[in-house]
GROMACS .gro file of C-alpha atoms in nm:
model
  367
    1MET     CA    1  -0.383  -1.717  -0.546
    2ASN     CA    2  -0.205  -1.456  -0.755
    3ALA     CA    3   0.153  -1.529  -0.651
    4SER     CA    4   0.421  -1.334  -0.833
    5PRO     CA    5   0.716  -1.516  -0.992
    6SER     CA    6   1.068  -1.484  -0.856
    7HIS     CA    7   1.196  -1.342  -1.186
    8ARG     CA    8   1.249  -0.968  -1.153
    9PRO     CA    9   1.214  -0.771  -1.479
   10HIS     CA   10   1.441  -0.475  -1.531
   11PRO     CA   11   1.285  -0.133  -1.474
   12ALA     CA   12   1.139   0.016  -1.790
   13GLU     CA   13   0.952   0.325  -1.903
   14TRP     CA   14   1.066   0.533  -1.610
   15THR     CA   15   0.906   0.841  -1.750
   16GLU     CA   16   0.593   0.664  -1.624
   17THR     CA   17   0.719   0.450  -1.338
   18GLN     CA   18   0.224   0.355  -0.290
   19SER     CA   19  -0.155   0.420  -0.074
   20LEU     CA   20  -0.141   0.293  -0.030
   21LEU     CA   21  -0.403   0.535  -0.073
   22PRO     CA   22  -0.473   0.853  -0.257
   23SER     CA   23  -0.504   1.105   0.019
   24ALA     CA   24  -0.543   1.468  -0.083
   25GLU     CA   25  -0.434   1.776   0.102
   26ARG     CA   26  -0.735   1.998   0.162
   27ASP     CA   27  -0.829   2.299   0.369
   28LEU     CA   28  -0.989   2.199   0.698
   29PRO     CA   29  -1.224   2.402   0.917
   30ALA     CA   30  -1.074   2.596   1.207
   31GLY     CA   31  -0.963   2.362   1.481
   32ARG     CA   32  -0.961   2.049   1.264
   33HIS     CA   33  -0.585   2.058   1.205
   34GLN     CA   34  -0.515   2.065   1.577
   35PHE     CA   35  -0.773   1.793   1.642
   36HIS     CA   36  -0.615   1.557   1.390
   37LYS     CA   37  -0.265   1.642   1.509
   38GLU     CA   38  -0.360   1.552   1.865
   39GLN     CA   39  -0.522   1.229   1.749
   40MET     CA   40  -0.218   1.137   1.543
   41MET     CA   41   0.027   1.216   1.821
   42ALA     CA   42  -0.171   1.000   2.062
   43ARG     CA   43  -0.147   0.712   1.817
   44ILE     CA   44   0.224   0.768   1.768
   45HIS     CA   45   0.281   0.746   2.141
   46GLU     CA   46   0.068   0.431   2.149
   47ASP     CA   47   0.280   0.278   1.873
   48LEU     CA   48   0.597   0.352   2.065
   49ARG     CA   49   0.490   0.106   2.332
   50THR     CA   50   0.534  -0.176   2.077
   51PRO     CA   51   0.777  -0.205   1.782
   52SER     CA   52   0.643  -0.029   1.477
   53ARG     CA   53   0.554  -0.184   1.148
   54THR     CA   54   0.627   0.053   0.864
   55SER     CA   55   0.535   0.119   0.508
   56SER     CA   56   0.710   0.354   0.269
   57ARG     CA   57   0.390   0.465   0.107
   58THR     CA   58   0.358   0.839   0.103
   59SER     CA   59   0.059   1.069   0.102
   60SER     CA   60   0.177   1.337  -0.134
   61ARG     CA   61  -0.108   1.533  -0.293
   62THR     CA   62  -0.059   1.899  -0.208
   63SER     CA   63  -0.113   2.246  -0.344
   64ALA     CA   64   0.148   2.506  -0.423
   65THR     CA   65   0.020   2.723  -0.140
   66SER     CA   66   0.044   2.449   0.119
   67PRO     CA   67   0.355   2.233   0.065
   68VAL     CA   68   0.409   1.944   0.305
   69ALA     CA   69   0.703   1.728   0.398
   70PRO     CA   70   0.714   1.358   0.305
   71VAL     CA   71   0.472   1.159   0.517
   72LYS     CA   72   0.548   0.804   0.630
   73ARG     CA   73   0.249   0.582   0.680
   74SER     CA   74   0.231   0.321   0.951
   75ASN     CA   75   0.118  -0.035   0.885
   76PRO     CA   76  -0.158  -0.007   0.624
   77PHE     CA   77  -0.345  -0.306   0.762
   78LEU     CA   78  -0.405  -0.120   1.087
   79ARG     CA   79  -0.562   0.149   0.867
   80ARG     CA   80  -0.500   0.431   1.110
   81THR     CA   81  -0.314   0.700   0.921
   82ILE     CA   82  -0.449   0.620   0.576
   83LEU     CA   83  -0.800   0.709   0.685
   84LEU     CA   84  -0.707   1.049   0.822
   85PRO     CA   85  -0.683   1.360   0.603
   86ALA     CA   86  -0.345   1.438   0.452
   87ALA     CA   87  -0.341   1.764   0.646
   88ALA     CA   88  -0.327   1.568   0.970
   89LEU     CA   89  -0.057   1.341   0.833
   90ALA     CA   90   0.151   1.640   0.730
   91LEU     CA   91   0.141   1.780   1.082
   92ALA     CA   92   0.267   1.458   1.235
   93GLY     CA   93   0.468   1.323   0.942
   94ALA     CA   94   0.812   1.434   1.056
   95VAL     CA   95   0.761   1.273   1.395
   96VAL     CA   96   0.628   0.951   1.245
   97GLY     CA   97   0.923   0.928   1.009
   98GLY     CA   98   1.166   0.991   1.293
   99LEU     CA   99   1.027   0.724   1.523
  100ALA     CA  100   0.920   0.442   1.299
  101LEU     CA  101   1.258   0.298   1.206
  102THR     CA  102   1.442   0.255   1.534
  103ASP     CA  103   1.407  -0.113   1.615
  104GLY     CA  104   1.703  -0.283   1.453
  105GLY     CA  105   2.023  -0.240   1.258
  106THR     CA  106   2.221   0.074   1.199
  107GLN     CA  107   2.082   0.336   0.969
  108ASP     CA  108   2.302   0.385   0.668
  109ASP     CA  109   2.381   0.725   0.522
  110THR     CA  110   2.153   0.685   0.222
  111THR     CA  111   1.785   0.741   0.192
  112ALA     CA  112   1.521   0.622  -0.050
  113LEU     CA  113   1.388   0.977  -0.063
  114ALA     CA  114   1.572   1.123  -0.360
  115THR     CA  115   1.534   1.444  -0.554
  116GLY     CA  116   1.462   1.308  -0.899
  117PRO     CA  117   1.194   1.440  -1.130
  118ALA     CA  118   0.838   1.338  -1.054
  119LEU     CA  119   0.730   1.012  -1.216
  120THR     CA  120   0.464   1.051  -1.483
  121THR     CA  121   0.256   0.813  -1.691
  122ARG     CA  122  -0.003   0.789  -1.962
  123ILE     CA  123  -0.343   0.775  -1.795
  124GLY     CA  124  -0.522   0.458  -1.898
  125THR     CA  125  -0.883   0.456  -2.015
  126ALA     CA  126  -1.134   0.368  -1.743
  127ASP     CA  127  -1.436   0.148  -1.813
  128ALA     CA  128  -1.700   0.108  -1.542
  129LYS     CA  129  -1.899  -0.150  -1.737
  130GLY     CA  130  -1.597  -0.376  -1.783
  131ALA     CA  131  -1.503  -0.390  -1.415
  132PRO     CA  132  -1.741  -0.668  -1.298
  133GLN     CA  133  -1.638  -0.903  -1.579
  134LEU     CA  134  -1.267  -0.838  -1.526
  135LEU     CA  135  -1.297  -0.886  -1.150
  136ASP     CA  136  -1.482  -1.212  -1.207
  137ARG     CA  137  -1.193  -1.339  -1.421
  138ILE     CA  138  -0.938  -1.217  -1.166
  139SER     CA  139  -1.131  -1.393  -0.891
  140LEU     CA  140  -1.120  -1.721  -1.084
  141ALA     CA  141  -0.743  -1.685  -1.128
  142ALA     CA  142  -0.699  -1.610  -0.758
  143ALA     CA  143  -0.893  -1.925  -0.666
  144ASP     CA  144  -0.604  -2.138  -0.795
  145THR     CA  145  -0.503  -2.363  -0.504
  146SER     CA  146  -0.164  -2.473  -0.643
  147ALA     CA  147   0.031  -2.234  -0.417
  148PRO     CA  148   0.173  -2.402  -0.104
  149THR     CA  149  -0.027  -2.381   0.219
  150PRO     CA  150   0.185  -2.243   0.505
  151HIS     CA  151   0.216  -2.439   0.830
  152LYS     CA  152   0.267  -2.338   1.192
  153GLY     CA  153   0.609  -2.186   1.254
  154GLN     CA  154   0.656  -2.069   0.895
  155TYR     CA  155   0.672  -1.712   0.765
  156ILE     CA  156   0.532  -1.528   0.464
  157TYR     CA  157   0.801  -1.354   0.261
  158ILE     CA  158   0.714  -1.069   0.023
  159ALA     CA  159   0.970  -0.888  -0.194
  160SER     CA  160   0.876  -0.575  -0.384
  161LYS     CA  161   0.999  -0.260  -0.555
  162VAL     CA  162   0.849   0.071  -0.449
  163ALA     CA  163   0.877   0.444  -0.511
  164ASP     CA  164   0.680   0.753  -0.410
  165THR     CA  165   0.635   1.111  -0.524
  166TYR     CA  166   0.621   1.391  -0.271
  167ILE     CA  167   0.659   1.765  -0.236
  168LYS     CA  168   1.008   1.885  -0.155
  169THR     CA  169   1.039   2.231  -0.003
  170VAL     CA  170   1.367   2.419   0.025
  171GLY     CA  171   1.330   2.772   0.153
  172ASP     CA  172   1.039   2.925  -0.034
  173LYS     CA  173   1.063   2.686  -0.330
  174SER     CA  174   0.849   2.372  -0.354
  175GLU     CA  175   0.854   2.107  -0.625
  176ALA     CA  176   0.727   1.756  -0.687
  177VAL     CA  177   1.004   1.495  -0.676
  178SER     CA  178   1.009   1.116  -0.673
  179SER     CA  179   1.209   0.873  -0.465
  180GLU     CA  180   1.437   0.624  -0.632
  181LEU     CA  181   1.287   0.286  -0.710
  182HIS     CA  182   1.408   0.070  -0.423
  183SER     CA  183   1.369  -0.279  -0.284
  184ARG     CA  184   1.155  -0.383   0.010
  185GLN     CA  185   1.150  -0.723   0.185
  186VAL     CA  186   0.898  -0.821   0.451
  187TRP     CA  187   0.867  -1.136   0.662
  188ASN     CA  188   0.557  -1.201   0.873
  189SER     CA  189   0.472  -1.491   1.102
  190LEU     CA  190   0.138  -1.659   1.039
  191ASP     CA  191  -0.009  -1.518   1.360
  192GLY     CA  192   0.113  -1.166   1.282
  193ARG     CA  193   0.316  -1.124   1.601
  194ASP     CA  194   0.665  -1.155   1.456
  195GLY     CA  195   0.845  -1.045   1.143
  196TRP     CA  196   1.119  -0.838   0.985
  197LEU     CA  197   1.144  -0.550   0.738
  198ILE     CA  198   1.437  -0.451   0.516
  199GLU     CA  199   1.381  -0.148   0.294
  200ALA     CA  200   1.666   0.007   0.099
  201GLY     CA  201   1.752   0.354   0.222
  202GLU     CA  202   1.505   0.331   0.509
  203THR     CA  203   1.602   0.058   0.756
  204GLY     CA  204   1.973   0.002   0.704
  205ASP     CA  205   2.114  -0.325   0.570
  206LYS     CA  206   2.005  -0.531   0.870
  207GLY     CA  207   1.646  -0.412   0.879
  208ILE     CA  208   1.406  -0.370   1.171
  209THR     CA  209   1.197  -0.607   1.377
  210LEU     CA  210   0.820  -0.632   1.338
  211LYS     CA  211   0.781  -0.826   1.661
  212GLY     CA  212   0.501  -0.700   1.884
  213ASN     CA  213   0.211  -0.793   2.107
  214THR     CA  214  -0.049  -0.653   1.868
  215PRO     CA  215  -0.116  -0.903   1.587
  216TYR     CA  216  -0.061  -0.787   1.231
  217THR     CA  217  -0.411  -0.788   1.085
  218GLY     CA  218  -0.289  -0.872   0.734
  219ALA     CA  219  -0.125  -1.191   0.860
  220TYR     CA  220  -0.215  -1.527   0.713
  221ASN     CA  221  -0.417  -1.649   1.013
  222ALA     CA  222  -0.620  -1.328   1.020
  223LEU     CA  223  -0.692  -1.351   0.649
  224ALA     CA  224  -0.785  -1.718   0.678
  225ALA     CA  225  -1.047  -1.623   0.938
  226LEU     CA  226  -1.225  -1.380   0.703
  227PRO     CA  227  -1.561  -1.481   0.555
  228THR     CA  228  -1.543  -1.618   0.202
  229ASP     CA  229  -1.892  -1.503   0.110
  230PRO     CA  230  -1.827  -1.178  -0.085
  231ALA     CA  231  -2.130  -0.994   0.058
  232ALA     CA  232  -2.044  -1.087   0.417
  233LEU     CA  233  -1.680  -1.002   0.358
  234LEU     CA  234  -1.765  -0.658   0.219
  235ARG     CA  235  -1.994  -0.586   0.516
  236LYS     CA  236  -1.707  -0.668   0.750
  237ILE     CA  237  -1.468  -0.444   0.557
  238TYR     CA  238  -1.713  -0.153   0.569
  239GLN     CA  239  -1.772  -0.204   0.941
  240GLU     CA  240  -1.403  -0.209   1.025
  241SER     CA  241  -1.312   0.088   0.806
  242ASP     CA  242  -1.611   0.286   0.936
  243ALA     CA  243  -1.480   0.245   1.289
  244VAL     CA  244  -1.158   0.433   1.209
  245ARG     CA  245  -1.240   0.630   0.895
  246ASP     CA  246  -1.222   1.006   0.906
  247PRO     CA  247  -1.554   1.152   0.785
  248GLU     CA  248  -1.374   1.337   0.506
  249VAL     CA  249  -1.260   1.009   0.349
  250PRO     CA  250  -1.539   0.865   0.131
  251ARG     CA  251  -1.673   0.542   0.273
  252ASP     CA  252  -1.649   0.348  -0.053
  253GLN     CA  253  -1.292   0.466  -0.112
  254ALA     CA  254  -1.188   0.354   0.236
  255ALA     CA  255  -1.330   0.008   0.168
  256PHE     CA  256  -1.159  -0.016  -0.172
  257VAL     CA  257  -0.823   0.080  -0.024
  258ALA     CA  258  -0.868  -0.162   0.267
  259ILE     CA  259  -0.911  -0.448   0.020
  260GLY     CA  260  -0.606  -0.334  -0.174
  261ASP     CA  261  -0.400  -0.336   0.143
  262LEU     CA  262  -0.505  -0.693   0.213
  263LEU     CA  263  -0.389  -0.794  -0.134
  264PHE     CA  264  -0.043  -0.634  -0.138
  265GLU     CA  265   0.199  -0.750   0.134
  266SER     CA  266   0.004  -1.062   0.221
  267TYR     CA  267  -0.057  -1.424   0.125
  268PRO     CA  268  -0.431  -1.484   0.152
  269PRO     CA  269  -0.572  -1.835   0.117
  270ALA     CA  270  -0.704  -1.890  -0.234
  271GLU     CA  271  -1.071  -1.878  -0.136
  272VAL     CA  272  -1.022  -1.554   0.059
  273GLY     CA  273  -0.830  -1.388  -0.225
  274ALA     CA  274  -1.107  -1.480  -0.467
  275ALA     CA  275  -1.371  -1.343  -0.226
  276LEU     CA  276  -1.183  -1.013  -0.186
  277TYR     CA  277  -1.200  -0.951  -0.561
  278LYS     CA  278  -1.568  -1.039  -0.574
  279ALA     CA  279  -1.630  -0.804  -0.281
  280ALA     CA  280  -1.445  -0.524  -0.463
  281ALA     CA  281  -1.682  -0.568  -0.757
  282LYS     CA  282  -1.969  -0.462  -0.531
  283ILE     CA  283  -1.811  -0.126  -0.438
  284PRO     CA  284  -1.962   0.169  -0.630
  285GLY     CA  285  -1.721   0.356  -0.857
  286VAL     CA  286  -1.484   0.067  -0.929
  287VAL     CA  287  -1.360   0.066  -1.290
  288ALA     CA  288  -1.142  -0.139  -1.522
  289VAL     CA  289  -0.838   0.033  -1.680
  290ASP     CA  290  -0.705  -0.083  -2.015
  291ASP     CA  291  -0.336  -0.024  -1.942
  292ALA     CA  292  -0.129   0.038  -1.630
  293VAL     CA  293   0.241  -0.010  -1.553
  294ASP     CA  294   0.386  -0.139  -1.226
  295ALA     CA  295   0.707  -0.016  -1.063
  296THR     CA  296   0.927  -0.252  -1.268
  297GLY     CA  297   0.775  -0.154  -1.600
  298ARG     CA  298   0.540  -0.450  -1.645
  299HIS     CA  299   0.225  -0.354  -1.837
  300GLY     CA  300  -0.108  -0.492  -1.729
  301VAL     CA  301  -0.476  -0.421  -1.688
  302ALA     CA  302  -0.603  -0.262  -1.369
  303ILE     CA  303  -0.894  -0.245  -1.133
  304ALA     CA  304  -0.919   0.106  -0.997
  305ARG     CA  305  -1.120   0.367  -0.814
  306GLU     CA  306  -1.090   0.746  -0.827
  307SER     CA  307  -1.120   0.976  -0.529
  308ASP     CA  308  -1.046   1.349  -0.510
  309GLY     CA  309  -0.859   1.354  -0.839
  310GLU     CA  310  -0.636   1.052  -0.774
  311ARG     CA  311  -0.689   0.699  -0.900
  312THR     CA  312  -0.573   0.395  -0.705
  313GLU     CA  313  -0.495   0.110  -0.947
  314TRP     CA  314  -0.443  -0.260  -0.874
  315ILE     CA  315  -0.238  -0.397  -1.166
  316PHE     CA  316  -0.270  -0.749  -1.307
  317ASP     CA  317  -0.090  -0.943  -1.581
  318LYS     CA  318  -0.299  -0.922  -1.897
  319LYS     CA  319  -0.276  -1.296  -1.971
  320THR     CA  320  -0.253  -1.474  -1.635
  321LEU     CA  321  -0.434  -1.203  -1.429
  322ARG     CA  322  -0.169  -1.249  -1.162
  323PHE     CA  323  -0.147  -0.952  -0.921
  324LEU     CA  324   0.159  -0.743  -1.016
  325GLY     CA  325   0.140  -0.437  -0.794
  326GLU     CA  326  -0.039  -0.108  -0.754
  327ARG     CA  327   0.003   0.260  -0.819
  328VAL     CA  328  -0.173   0.589  -0.746
  329VAL     CA  329  -0.204   0.835  -1.036
  330VAL     CA  330  -0.324   1.195  -1.041
  331VAL     CA  331  -0.599   1.202  -1.302
  332LYS     CA  332  -0.750   1.545  -1.230
  333ALA     CA  333  -0.519   1.819  -1.108
  334LYS     CA  334  -0.673   2.109  -0.921
  335ALA     CA  335  -0.583   2.473  -0.975
  336GLY     CA  336  -0.250   2.544  -0.804
  337ASP     CA  337  -0.157   2.179  -0.758
  338LEU     CA  338   0.210   2.095  -0.783
  339LEU     CA  339   0.118   1.740  -0.883
  340LYS     CA  340  -0.012   1.752  -1.240
  341ALA     CA  341  -0.237   1.503  -1.416
  342GLY     CA  342  -0.036   1.193  -1.500
  343THR     CA  343   0.188   1.217  -1.193
  344VAL     CA  344   0.244   0.880  -1.023
  345THR     CA  345   0.231   0.950  -0.650
  346HIS     CA  346   0.294   0.587  -0.550
  347THR     CA  347   0.409   0.283  -0.744
  348SER     CA  348   0.490  -0.072  -0.638
  349ALA     CA  349   0.557  -0.415  -0.785
  350ILE     CA  350   0.554  -0.753  -0.614
  351THR     CA  351   0.862  -0.943  -0.732
  352GLU     CA  352   0.836  -1.251  -0.511
  353ARG     CA  353   0.588  -1.415  -0.273
  354ALA     CA  354   0.691  -1.726  -0.082
  355VAL     CA  355   0.649  -1.938   0.230
  356VAL     CA  356   0.974  -1.981   0.426
  357ASP     CA  357   1.065  -2.175   0.739
  358ALA     CA  358   1.216  -1.896   0.949
  359ASN     CA  359   1.219  -1.521   1.001
  360LYS     CA  360   1.468  -1.348   0.769
  361GLN     CA  361   1.514  -1.667   0.565
  362LEU     CA  362   1.517  -1.618   0.189
  363PRO     CA  363   1.331  -1.851  -0.047
  364GLY     CA  364   1.551  -2.146  -0.138
  365GLN     CA  365   1.773  -2.116   0.170
  366VAL     CA  366   1.805  -2.413   0.402
  367SER     CA  367   1.704  -2.327   0.758
   0.00000   0.00000   0.00000
């Protein structure tokens, strides 16, 4: 398993630095905006019946003629909002952001959404031929069984640093801005029915509950139940993403992102983690990238896939091939885009992964 160390490097190279998913704003046929808005609102109301799980990842690709507000995505493992067009997310984004963080603690007066300049980076060189070999090596590293196996009653703790770029509109002026790099801590029970989230500027100091009747599908037990045969695993991923994927989202991209989501805020058993990387190698369009930088400034190699001008990159340590984080980079800007080539629309870095004995317990604390 690619577990990240507890040491947290200082941020570096912040001229260069979420999707979770690259999700591009595009013109939709007449009636499609309203259709997706209605679908999204129905899902929002459904989520209100149980406490929400949240992610700070933002869908931010937009054109100068159609600026949108920041969009908050719901739990990526449920893969609801990430598979809908950005236009639909923009319509419902303000409501999602207003309702998602109401389950615990007192909101402070700060917000992670700042007004700093947009993060930019050097775009690494992509190599399609090198991807299978790199993924094979990453799979072997992930198969390491030295990480502790969690037991009933324990929780998975993930600490990370995240930031997003979005379009800020004031009056008739729109510009690309990036949020401040901020911390995020998530606890999840093994069955995915209990947990806690603390995200700086988003949840208040106390955080919010992730307790609910609907199991978290990225939970340890759910991951442990996945097939370890790469071909069977990929078929399952395609089937599940096809069931919720908007037709405008490419099928292969949806599958690639779904695998990335299962690798980020999770703790898969070693054999499942290894199978996920081998499954990714079978997705058309996957490439290796010679250099990518996570949210804390750590350089690594990346496995990536491009869709609609944005490239989603999973970043790994160059020597150990440990999973470091992910980012989404604009590689091909369209005419009129406010987000230029080299803009980092989402960046993240895993700083700690651990098994703890209780919800909200930090690694090393005695329960």
